[in-house]
Short mmCIF file of C-alpha atoms (C1' of nucleotides) in Angstrom, two decimals:
data_model
loop_
_atom_site.label_atom_id
_atom_site.label_comp_id
_atom_site.label_asym_id
_atom_site.label_seq_id
_atom_site.Cartn_x
_atom_site.Cartn_y
_atom_site.Cartn_z
CA MET A 46 54.37 111.35 108.04
CA ALA A 47 52.92 114.26 109.94
CA ARG A 48 53.74 117.86 110.75
CA VAL A 49 54.60 118.37 114.40
CA LEU A 50 55.23 121.59 116.27
CA ILE A 51 57.29 121.44 119.44
CA VAL A 52 56.81 124.21 121.97
CA GLU A 53 59.51 123.77 124.57
CA ASP A 54 61.88 126.23 126.20
CA GLU A 55 64.46 123.88 127.61
CA PRO A 56 67.10 123.49 124.88
CA ASP A 57 68.17 119.97 125.78
CA LEU A 58 64.70 118.58 125.87
CA GLN A 59 63.83 120.51 122.73
CA GLN A 60 66.66 118.77 120.97
CA VAL A 61 65.67 115.32 122.18
CA LEU A 62 62.12 115.76 121.05
CA GLU A 63 63.11 117.16 117.68
CA TYR A 64 65.67 114.48 117.03
CA ASN A 65 63.41 111.60 117.88
CA LEU A 66 60.36 112.89 116.08
CA ARG A 67 62.44 113.43 112.97
CA GLN A 68 63.76 109.92 113.32
CA ALA A 69 60.19 108.74 113.37
CA GLY A 70 59.66 110.44 110.04
CA HIS A 71 57.78 113.53 111.07
CA ASP A 72 58.13 117.06 109.76
CA VAL A 73 59.19 119.06 112.79
CA THR A 74 59.06 122.75 113.68
CA VAL A 75 60.32 124.11 116.98
CA ALA A 76 59.32 127.11 119.06
CA SER A 77 60.95 128.11 122.34
CA ARG A 78 58.41 130.57 123.63
CA GLY A 79 54.70 130.27 124.11
CA ALA A 80 53.69 133.30 122.08
CA GLU A 81 55.84 132.17 119.21
CA GLY A 82 54.39 128.67 119.44
CA LEU A 83 50.83 129.93 119.31
CA ARG A 84 51.59 132.13 116.31
CA VAL A 85 53.31 129.34 114.41
CA ALA A 86 50.51 126.92 115.22
CA ARG A 87 47.94 129.35 113.80
CA GLU A 88 49.97 130.02 110.69
CA GLN A 89 51.14 126.55 109.86
CA ARG A 90 48.29 124.45 111.25
CA PRO A 91 50.41 121.42 112.12
CA ASP A 92 48.84 118.04 112.71
CA LEU A 93 50.06 117.90 116.27
CA VAL A 94 51.53 120.23 118.87
CA LEU A 95 53.83 118.90 121.55
CA LEU A 96 53.37 121.40 124.29
CA ASP A 97 55.30 121.95 127.50
CA LEU A 98 53.07 122.85 130.39
CA MET A 99 55.51 125.37 131.85
CA LEU A 100 56.87 128.02 129.54
CA PRO A 101 58.69 131.22 130.42
CA ASP A 102 56.12 133.61 129.00
CA MET A 103 52.83 131.77 129.28
CA GLN A 104 51.31 128.55 130.49
CA GLY A 105 50.92 125.67 128.06
CA THR A 106 47.35 125.41 129.23
CA GLU A 107 46.56 128.81 127.76
CA ILE A 108 47.95 127.82 124.40
CA CYS A 109 46.04 124.59 124.47
CA ARG A 110 42.79 126.34 125.31
CA ALA A 111 43.38 129.00 122.66
CA LEU A 112 44.02 126.39 119.99
CA LYS A 113 41.19 124.08 120.91
CA SER A 114 38.57 126.77 121.27
CA ALA A 115 39.14 128.35 117.86
CA PRO A 116 37.43 126.55 115.00
CA GLU A 117 40.38 126.97 112.64
CA THR A 118 42.87 125.35 115.00
CA GLY A 119 40.53 123.14 117.00
CA GLY A 120 41.37 120.14 114.89
CA ILE A 121 45.03 120.22 115.84
CA SER A 122 46.01 117.47 118.25
CA VAL A 123 47.77 118.51 121.41
CA VAL A 124 50.07 116.41 123.55
CA MET A 125 51.13 118.00 126.82
CA VAL A 126 54.59 117.54 128.30
CA THR A 127 54.38 117.99 132.05
CA ALA A 128 57.22 118.26 134.50
CA LYS A 129 55.34 116.91 137.45
CA GLY A 130 53.39 113.71 137.51
CA GLU A 131 50.69 115.17 139.64
CA GLU A 132 47.23 114.04 138.83
CA ILE A 133 45.96 117.58 138.77
CA ASP A 134 48.13 118.40 135.82
CA ARG A 135 46.72 115.57 133.81
CA VAL A 136 43.15 116.35 134.61
CA VAL A 137 43.59 119.99 133.78
CA GLY A 138 45.30 119.01 130.59
CA PHE A 139 42.40 116.88 129.56
CA GLU A 140 39.83 119.36 130.66
CA LEU A 141 41.42 121.77 128.28
CA GLY A 142 41.04 119.31 125.49
CA ALA A 143 44.57 118.02 125.20
CA ASP A 144 44.58 114.65 123.48
CA ASP A 145 47.22 113.05 125.63
CA TYR A 146 50.18 113.87 127.85
CA VAL A 147 53.55 112.54 128.88
CA VAL A 148 55.16 113.05 132.23
CA LYS A 149 58.82 114.00 132.52
CA PRO A 150 60.99 112.09 132.72
CA PHE A 151 59.49 110.01 129.95
CA SER A 152 60.96 107.33 127.76
CA VAL A 153 61.32 108.09 124.09
CA ARG A 154 59.40 104.98 123.26
CA GLU A 155 56.48 106.14 125.31
CA LEU A 156 56.50 109.56 123.72
CA LEU A 157 56.57 108.19 120.20
CA LEU A 158 53.84 105.70 121.01
CA ARG A 159 51.57 108.38 122.35
CA VAL A 160 52.25 110.80 119.52
CA GLY A 161 51.67 108.01 117.03
CA ALA A 162 48.44 106.98 118.70
CA VAL A 163 47.10 110.53 118.78
CA LEU A 164 47.94 111.08 115.12
CA ARG A 165 46.32 107.84 114.10
CA ARG A 166 43.22 108.73 116.02
CA ALA A 167 43.03 112.15 114.45
CA GLN A 168 43.24 110.69 110.97
CA GLN A 169 39.96 108.86 111.27
CA PRO A 170 38.12 111.37 113.38
CA ALA A 171 34.64 110.00 112.96
CA GLU A 172 35.44 106.42 113.77
CA GLU A 173 38.24 106.49 116.24
CA ASN A 174 37.54 109.50 118.36
CA ALA A 175 34.04 108.41 119.12
CA ILE A 176 34.06 104.75 119.90
CA GLN A 177 30.81 102.90 119.57
CA PHE A 178 30.81 99.37 120.72
CA GLY A 179 27.48 97.72 121.18
CA ALA A 180 25.68 99.56 123.93
CA LEU A 181 28.91 101.30 124.91
CA LYS A 182 29.91 104.67 123.49
CA ILE A 183 33.12 106.47 124.35
CA ASP A 184 34.10 109.97 123.34
CA ARG A 185 37.81 110.25 123.95
CA ALA A 186 38.16 113.93 123.25
CA ALA A 187 35.38 114.87 125.64
CA HIS A 188 36.23 112.14 128.13
CA ARG A 189 32.62 111.03 128.26
CA VAL A 190 30.99 107.63 128.23
CA TRP A 191 27.46 106.52 127.45
CA ILE A 192 25.86 103.15 128.17
CA ASN A 193 22.61 102.48 126.38
CA GLY A 194 22.44 106.16 125.63
CA ALA A 195 22.72 107.23 129.27
CA GLU A 196 25.85 109.09 130.24
CA VAL A 197 27.92 107.56 133.03
CA ASP A 198 30.63 109.32 134.99
CA PHE A 199 34.05 107.76 135.04
CA THR A 200 37.01 108.96 137.06
CA PRO A 201 40.14 109.84 135.07
CA LEU A 202 41.76 106.59 136.06
CA GLU A 203 38.74 104.51 135.16
CA PHE A 204 38.51 106.25 131.83
CA ARG A 205 42.12 105.56 131.02
CA LEU A 206 41.72 101.96 132.06
CA LEU A 207 38.65 101.52 129.91
CA VAL A 208 40.26 103.09 126.86
CA THR A 209 43.45 101.11 127.33
CA LEU A 210 41.52 97.88 127.58
CA TYR A 211 39.48 98.83 124.55
CA GLU A 212 42.48 99.77 122.44
CA ARG A 213 44.00 96.33 122.81
CA ARG A 214 40.69 94.55 122.71
CA ASN A 215 40.64 90.82 122.18
CA ARG A 216 44.10 90.61 123.67
CA VAL A 217 44.80 89.63 127.21
CA GLN A 218 46.62 92.32 129.10
CA THR A 219 48.54 91.38 132.18
CA ARG A 220 48.18 93.41 135.33
CA ALA A 221 51.79 94.49 134.94
CA SER A 222 51.29 95.81 131.43
CA LEU A 223 48.13 97.59 132.50
CA LEU A 224 50.11 99.22 135.27
CA ASP A 225 52.60 100.30 132.63
CA ASP A 226 50.03 101.82 130.36
CA VAL A 227 47.42 103.23 132.71
CA TRP A 228 49.63 104.24 135.57
CA ASP A 229 53.11 105.78 135.59
CA VAL A 230 55.94 103.36 135.12
CA GLN A 231 57.56 104.57 138.29
CA ALA A 232 54.38 104.05 140.25
CA GLU A 233 55.04 101.32 142.77
CA LEU A 234 51.72 99.59 143.03
CA THR A 235 50.34 96.21 143.87
CA THR A 236 48.90 94.29 140.98
CA ARG A 237 45.80 93.92 143.13
CA THR A 238 45.19 97.60 142.58
CA VAL A 239 44.29 96.71 139.04
CA ASP A 240 41.70 94.25 140.29
CA THR A 241 40.05 96.86 142.42
CA HIS A 242 39.79 99.33 139.58
CA VAL A 243 38.51 96.71 137.21
CA LYS A 244 35.84 95.98 139.75
CA ARG A 245 34.91 99.66 139.92
CA LEU A 246 34.95 99.88 136.17
CA ARG A 247 32.60 96.91 135.91
CA GLU A 248 30.23 98.40 138.45
CA LYS A 249 29.86 101.48 136.32
CA LEU A 250 29.70 99.50 133.11
CA GLY A 251 26.59 97.82 134.48
CA PRO A 252 24.83 95.99 131.68
CA VAL A 253 27.97 95.88 129.54
CA ARG A 254 30.25 94.73 132.33
CA ASP A 255 30.86 91.50 130.45
CA TYR A 256 32.95 93.36 127.90
CA VAL A 257 35.75 93.15 130.45
CA GLU A 258 36.66 89.52 130.94
CA THR A 259 38.97 88.01 133.51
CA VAL A 260 41.53 85.56 132.20
CA ARG A 261 42.49 83.62 135.26
CA GLY A 262 46.19 83.51 135.95
CA VAL A 263 46.94 85.97 133.19
CA GLY A 264 45.09 89.25 133.26
CA TYR A 265 42.11 91.01 131.71
CA ARG A 266 40.68 91.21 128.25
CA PHE A 267 38.21 93.54 126.60
CA VAL A 268 36.10 91.43 124.34
CA GLY A 269 33.38 91.83 121.81
CA SER A 270 32.51 90.27 118.54
CA PRO A 271 33.33 92.38 115.48
CA ALA A 272 29.64 92.46 114.65
CA GLU A 273 29.00 94.57 117.69
CA ALA A 274 31.57 97.17 116.86
CA GLY A 275 30.77 100.34 114.97
CA ARG A 276 27.11 100.10 115.60
CA MET B 164 62.69 85.22 131.94
CA ALA B 165 65.19 87.25 129.97
CA ARG B 166 68.91 87.51 129.41
CA VAL B 167 70.38 90.68 130.86
CA LEU B 168 73.90 92.03 130.53
CA ILE B 169 75.13 94.43 133.18
CA VAL B 170 77.97 96.77 132.22
CA GLU B 171 79.06 98.45 135.41
CA ASP B 172 82.51 99.13 136.89
CA GLU B 173 81.58 99.86 140.46
CA PRO B 174 81.72 96.51 142.31
CA ASP B 175 79.09 97.29 144.91
CA LEU B 176 76.53 98.48 142.43
CA GLN B 177 77.41 95.61 140.13
CA GLN B 178 76.63 93.17 142.86
CA VAL B 179 73.36 94.81 143.82
CA LEU B 180 72.17 94.85 140.24
CA GLU B 181 73.20 91.28 139.61
CA TYR B 182 71.60 90.01 142.77
CA ASN B 183 68.30 91.71 142.23
CA LEU B 184 67.98 90.87 138.58
CA ARG B 185 68.67 87.25 139.35
CA GLN B 186 66.05 87.37 142.05
CA ALA B 187 63.65 88.63 139.44
CA GLY B 188 64.32 85.49 137.44
CA HIS B 189 66.63 86.86 134.79
CA ASP B 190 69.68 85.25 133.32
CA VAL B 191 72.46 87.69 134.18
CA THR B 192 75.93 88.30 132.75
CA VAL B 193 78.24 90.98 134.10
CA ALA B 194 80.98 93.03 132.51
CA SER B 195 83.13 95.59 134.31
CA ARG B 196 84.64 97.39 131.39
CA GLY B 197 83.04 98.96 128.39
CA ALA B 198 85.03 97.11 125.75
CA GLU B 199 84.27 93.84 127.42
CA GLY B 200 80.58 94.73 127.65
CA LEU B 201 80.38 95.56 123.98
CA ARG B 202 82.08 92.35 123.01
CA VAL B 203 79.83 90.22 125.22
CA ALA B 204 76.73 92.01 123.96
CA ARG B 205 77.70 91.26 120.37
CA GLU B 206 78.47 87.64 121.12
CA GLN B 207 75.61 86.76 123.39
CA ARG B 208 72.90 89.07 122.08
CA PRO B 209 71.13 89.54 125.39
CA ASP B 210 67.57 90.80 125.55
CA LEU B 211 68.58 93.85 127.52
CA VAL B 212 71.76 95.70 128.48
CA LEU B 213 71.93 97.65 131.69
CA LEU B 214 74.57 100.20 130.90
CA ASP B 215 76.42 102.59 133.15
CA LEU B 216 76.98 105.95 131.52
CA MET B 217 80.45 106.44 132.99
CA LEU B 218 82.89 103.60 132.55
CA PRO B 219 86.66 103.65 133.04
CA ASP B 220 87.60 102.90 129.45
CA MET B 221 84.74 104.27 127.39
CA GLN B 222 81.47 106.11 127.68
CA GLY B 223 78.26 104.14 127.93
CA THR B 224 76.90 106.33 125.18
CA GLU B 225 79.42 104.93 122.73
CA ILE B 226 78.38 101.38 123.54
CA CYS B 227 74.75 102.29 123.19
CA ARG B 228 75.33 103.90 119.82
CA ALA B 229 77.40 100.97 118.62
CA LEU B 230 74.71 98.49 119.58
CA LYS B 231 71.76 100.44 118.28
CA SER B 232 73.29 101.33 114.95
CA ALA B 233 74.19 97.77 113.97
CA PRO B 234 71.33 95.73 112.57
CA GLU B 235 72.33 92.56 114.41
CA THR B 236 72.30 94.20 117.82
CA GLY B 237 69.82 96.97 117.16
CA GLY B 238 66.99 94.97 118.66
CA ILE B 239 68.65 94.77 122.05
CA SER B 240 66.99 96.99 124.63
CA VAL B 241 69.26 99.39 126.50
CA VAL B 242 68.62 100.88 129.91
CA MET B 243 71.12 103.53 130.98
CA VAL B 244 72.27 103.96 134.55
CA THR B 245 73.41 107.54 135.04
CA ALA B 246 75.36 108.87 137.98
CA LYS B 247 74.07 112.40 137.75
CA GLY B 248 70.51 113.39 137.35
CA GLU B 249 71.37 116.11 134.93
CA GLU B 250 69.08 116.57 132.01
CA ILE B 251 72.00 116.59 129.62
CA ASP B 252 72.81 113.01 130.47
CA ARG B 253 69.31 111.92 129.72
CA VAL B 254 69.32 113.78 126.48
CA VAL B 255 72.44 112.11 125.28
CA GLY B 256 71.17 108.76 126.41
CA PHE B 257 67.94 109.06 124.53
CA GLU B 258 69.37 110.52 121.41
CA LEU B 259 71.37 107.39 121.09
CA GLY B 260 68.27 105.30 121.28
CA ALA B 261 68.32 104.02 124.84
CA ASP B 262 64.94 102.65 125.80
CA ASP B 263 64.90 103.96 129.32
CA TYR B 264 67.20 105.13 132.07
CA VAL B 265 67.49 105.26 135.85
CA VAL B 266 69.28 107.95 137.80
CA LYS B 267 71.54 107.09 140.72
CA PRO B 268 70.62 106.83 143.48
CA PHE B 269 67.65 104.76 142.39
CA SER B 270 65.45 102.35 144.25
CA VAL B 271 65.87 98.74 143.30
CA ARG B 272 62.17 98.46 142.87
CA GLU B 273 62.11 101.26 140.33
CA LEU B 274 64.95 99.66 138.42
CA LEU B 275 63.17 96.33 138.24
CA LEU B 276 59.96 98.01 137.17
CA ARG B 277 61.67 99.82 134.34
CA VAL B 278 63.59 96.78 133.20
CA GLY B 279 60.39 94.77 133.28
CA ALA B 280 58.50 97.40 131.31
CA VAL B 281 61.16 97.67 128.64
CA LEU B 282 61.32 93.92 128.22
CA ARG B 283 57.58 93.61 128.00
CA ARG B 284 57.37 96.23 125.30
CA ALA B 285 60.19 94.70 123.31
CA GLN B 286 58.58 91.30 123.50
CA GLN B 287 55.16 92.26 122.28
CA PRO B 288 55.38 92.49 118.52
CA ALA B 289 57.73 89.55 118.18
CA GLU B 290 55.15 86.91 118.88
CA GLU B 291 53.06 85.34 116.24
CA ASN B 292 49.59 85.24 117.61
CA ALA B 293 47.17 83.35 115.45
CA ILE B 294 47.69 79.65 115.11
CA GLN B 295 45.41 77.60 112.92
CA PHE B 296 45.94 73.91 112.77
CA GLY B 297 43.25 71.83 111.19
CA ALA B 298 40.17 72.08 113.38
CA LEU B 299 42.23 73.67 116.12
CA LYS B 300 42.66 77.42 116.38
CA ILE B 301 44.72 79.14 119.04
CA ASP B 302 44.88 82.88 119.64
CA ARG B 303 47.80 83.44 121.93
CA ALA B 304 47.26 87.13 122.42
CA ALA B 305 43.67 86.64 123.46
CA HIS B 306 44.40 83.41 125.26
CA ARG B 307 41.54 81.68 123.49
CA VAL B 308 41.11 78.35 121.78
CA TRP B 309 38.54 77.17 119.28
CA ILE B 310 37.84 73.61 118.17
CA ASN B 311 35.75 73.30 115.05
CA GLY B 312 34.81 76.91 115.50
CA ALA B 313 33.52 76.50 119.03
CA GLU B 314 35.42 78.20 121.80
CA VAL B 315 36.73 75.96 124.55
CA ASP B 316 37.95 77.11 127.94
CA PHE B 317 41.40 76.10 129.02
CA THR B 318 43.03 76.68 132.37
CA PRO B 319 46.27 78.69 132.34
CA LEU B 320 48.33 75.55 132.75
CA GLU B 321 46.50 73.68 130.02
CA PHE B 322 46.92 76.61 127.71
CA ARG B 323 50.65 76.80 128.31
CA LEU B 324 50.95 73.07 127.86
CA LEU B 325 49.07 73.15 124.60
CA VAL B 326 51.09 76.01 123.19
CA THR B 327 54.36 74.46 124.31
CA LEU B 328 53.48 71.16 122.70
CA TYR B 329 52.39 72.95 119.55
CA GLU B 330 55.55 75.03 119.32
CA ARG B 331 57.74 71.96 119.18
CA ARG B 332 55.31 69.97 117.13
CA ASN B 333 56.43 66.75 115.50
CA ARG B 334 59.15 66.50 118.10
CA VAL B 335 58.90 64.32 121.14
CA GLN B 336 59.12 66.20 124.42
CA THR B 337 60.07 64.37 127.56
CA ARG B 338 58.08 64.89 130.72
CA ALA B 339 61.13 66.53 132.27
CA SER B 340 61.48 69.07 129.49
CA LEU B 341 57.78 69.82 129.64
CA LEU B 342 58.09 70.42 133.35
CA ASP B 343 60.90 72.87 132.62
CA ASP B 344 59.01 74.74 129.96
CA VAL B 345 55.45 74.75 131.20
CA TRP B 346 55.97 74.85 134.92
CA ASP B 347 58.15 77.11 137.07
CA VAL B 348 61.81 76.30 137.00
CA GLN B 349 61.99 75.65 140.69
CA ALA B 350 58.94 73.43 140.76
CA GLU B 351 59.81 69.95 141.89
CA LEU B 352 57.05 67.81 140.60
CA THR B 353 56.36 64.24 139.77
CA THR B 354 56.55 63.45 136.11
CA ARG B 355 53.14 61.86 136.56
CA THR B 356 51.74 65.34 136.95
CA VAL B 357 52.39 65.81 133.26
CA ASP B 358 50.34 62.73 132.47
CA THR B 359 47.41 64.05 134.40
CA HIS B 360 47.44 67.37 132.62
CA VAL B 361 47.86 65.77 129.24
CA LYS B 362 44.79 63.76 130.05
CA ARG B 363 42.85 66.90 130.95
CA LEU B 364 44.10 68.59 127.83
CA ARG B 365 42.91 65.70 125.69
CA GLU B 366 39.50 65.74 127.33
CA LYS B 367 39.02 69.33 126.29
CA LEU B 368 40.54 68.80 122.88
CA GLY B 369 37.75 66.30 122.19
CA PRO B 370 37.67 65.58 118.48
CA VAL B 371 41.24 66.73 117.99
CA ARG B 372 42.64 64.84 120.95
CA ASP B 373 44.77 62.77 118.61
CA TYR B 374 46.97 65.77 117.93
CA VAL B 375 48.67 64.90 121.22
CA GLU B 376 50.38 61.55 120.90
CA THR B 377 51.99 59.46 123.58
CA VAL B 378 55.46 58.19 122.79
CA ARG B 379 55.87 55.30 125.11
CA GLY B 380 58.95 55.45 127.31
CA VAL B 381 59.82 58.96 126.15
CA GLY B 382 57.14 61.60 126.41
CA TYR B 383 54.53 63.37 124.31
CA ARG B 384 54.39 64.79 120.85
CA PHE B 385 52.05 67.16 119.07
CA VAL B 386 51.48 65.85 115.56
CA GLY B 387 49.74 66.96 112.47
CA SER B 388 50.41 66.53 108.82
CA PRO B 389 51.71 69.68 107.14
CA ALA B 390 48.64 69.63 104.93
CA GLU B 391 46.48 70.41 107.90
CA ALA B 392 48.46 73.39 109.03
CA GLY B 393 47.66 76.94 108.02
CA ARG B 394 44.15 76.18 107.07
"C1'" DA C 233 49.81 33.84 127.90
"C1'" DG C 234 51.77 36.18 131.65
"C1'" DG C 235 54.13 39.81 133.87
"C1'" DA C 236 56.37 44.16 134.52
"C1'" DG C 237 56.53 48.64 133.55
"C1'" DA C 238 54.35 52.56 131.55
"C1'" DT C 239 50.35 55.29 130.94
"C1'" DG C 240 45.23 56.61 131.49
"C1'" DT C 241 41.66 57.78 134.73
"C1'" DG C 242 38.91 59.47 138.58
"C1'" DA C 243 38.74 61.41 143.07
"C1'" DC C 244 40.23 64.62 146.44
"C1'" DA C 245 42.58 67.90 149.37
"C1'" DG C 246 45.21 72.03 149.38
"C1'" DC C 247 46.17 76.05 147.40
"C1'" DT C 248 46.12 80.05 144.35
"C1'" DC C 249 43.67 83.57 142.36
"C1'" DC C 250 40.16 86.88 142.05
"C1'" DG C 251 35.84 89.56 143.46
"C1'" DT C 252 34.27 92.23 147.04
"C1'" DG C 253 33.53 95.46 150.78
"C1'" DA C 254 35.72 98.41 154.01
"C1'" DC C 255 38.99 101.69 155.33
"C1'" DG C 256 42.38 105.37 155.43
"C1'" DA C 257 45.11 108.81 152.89
"C1'" DC C 258 44.98 112.56 150.13
"C1'" DA C 259 43.50 116.52 147.37
"C1'" DC C 260 40.29 119.77 146.43
"C1'" DA C 261 35.96 122.76 146.89
"C1'" DG C 262 32.98 125.29 149.57
"C1'" DC D 87 37.71 123.32 158.64
"C1'" DT D 88 34.53 120.07 156.88
"C1'" DG D 89 32.40 117.48 153.14
"C1'" DT D 90 33.18 115.09 148.89
"C1'" DG D 91 35.40 112.39 145.58
"C1'" DT D 92 39.25 109.54 144.13
"C1'" DC D 93 42.56 106.16 144.86
"C1'" DG D 94 45.57 102.36 146.98
"C1'" DT D 95 45.64 98.70 150.28
"C1'" DC D 96 44.00 95.04 152.94
"C1'" DA D 97 41.50 90.98 154.57
"C1'" DC D 98 38.02 87.75 153.75
"C1'" DG D 99 35.75 84.10 151.31
"C1'" DG D 100 34.50 81.44 147.47
"C1'" DA D 101 35.39 79.39 143.10
"C1'" DG D 102 38.42 77.31 140.28
"C1'" DC D 103 42.91 75.23 139.48
"C1'" DT D 104 46.45 71.94 140.40
"C1'" DG D 105 49.37 68.09 142.37
"C1'" DT D 106 49.14 63.64 144.17
"C1'" DC D 107 47.59 59.20 144.87
"C1'" DA D 108 45.38 54.76 144.02
"C1'" DC D 109 43.65 52.02 140.80
"C1'" DA D 110 42.55 50.63 135.98
"C1'" DT D 111 44.22 49.85 131.54
"C1'" DC D 112 47.50 49.35 128.09
"C1'" DT D 113 51.96 47.92 125.79
"C1'" DC D 114 55.77 45.39 125.07
"C1'" DC D 115 58.78 41.65 126.14
"C1'" DT D 116 59.71 37.00 127.27
#
DNA sequence: AGGAGATGTGACAGCTCCGTGACGACACAG
DNA sequence: CTGTGTCGTCACGGAGCTGTCACATCTCCT
């Protein structure tokens, strides 16, 4: 299905990742050290690199930056595997251009979902990476949003919420499932937290706030007629 | 909400798990020994198995593998409960296809969150979302209804009632069974409440109000000739 | 035709749910 | 240390939803 390079020093985790990605039908290569990973990535140009943030010889961030900044390897998708769930790690990961991340301990299902989503996105770069939806434009890679051509700042959380809502557009998403997808599973939060962030999202969405609809008693729904999409 | 099988030998933990999962509205079965757990899982086909890694007679991993590798039981979600937080345990658990795990000691809240998340994910693709029935169109995922192409707003209760009636179409449903299916289990309501909501449903159904028939002395029935379906 | 029981209808009060603004905790930058 | 930005929680209030009741209408039986 796709060629995946795993850069991970911990043998157990390495094995889990390799096993499950193979199961999912991918062509897998493994590297234990950062330098080795970077070399293999440059030589083989895989479709996706699964990259541990902490490696014995160098930081995963360096590898990510090195890959993303070079034109030959810039097209390779990067998913970061982070040990700590700290927000800072995620932000830094994204700032470096990583396409997504998973936080240890993660469920296999989650990992495969994220890897699958990133690969799918990369396959149709023009359409999927830059989302244009009516007056709303989202660049996932750059983490930027424009409304009627004017750029609007979104916090990392708001951005994730917006993208998550968009990805399952025209489907109601319960507060619980949004908490699953936008926040960590282990996060113990009130469902009302979702309300507050939807409110903040709508404020920033301004003229296109109606794209996010409330479905009373159920959850939220991103909505838009197909005619509006891809414009 | 869902049928959960607990396979756990330690009586205290068994009790805690059972109690809390019942509180969360699940239908719980308990097994103390691995062989028993495997047998019950095969017979009852629960939605989810909460599986202790260490059992007196066999390893939880064996049970997990046995369930996941057989087509009949492969769809059952498995959440592992591990005594030690060692990475190796997780690895083994995931390699075998467990959907998630919790490490003892765990907070009850975290357990419930993970169980809920796993169930929600497993549920998602199973449902058939688009229903078209003559002039009536129902999108369950989006929670939207159209009549002759025009969208009509339904309250959460009305929507559930409509879908429930539709699902058992051409079969009479008593007021009592509708109360069970549409309302909360513990709700103690007058059967007349059903009448009122059927009335409201019919109002909104307008031209297709005749899809909901009254069966005097028994209950209500959603009807439609097969020719009308799937249009 | 008349009556009893079942069902339809309209009104209403109570309640749930959601939007909103405010606040405190926390992390980070200067 | 202080200022700034982000995030989670809470309390309030309004809008919408829902259960119940009383009464009207209908259906079936005698």
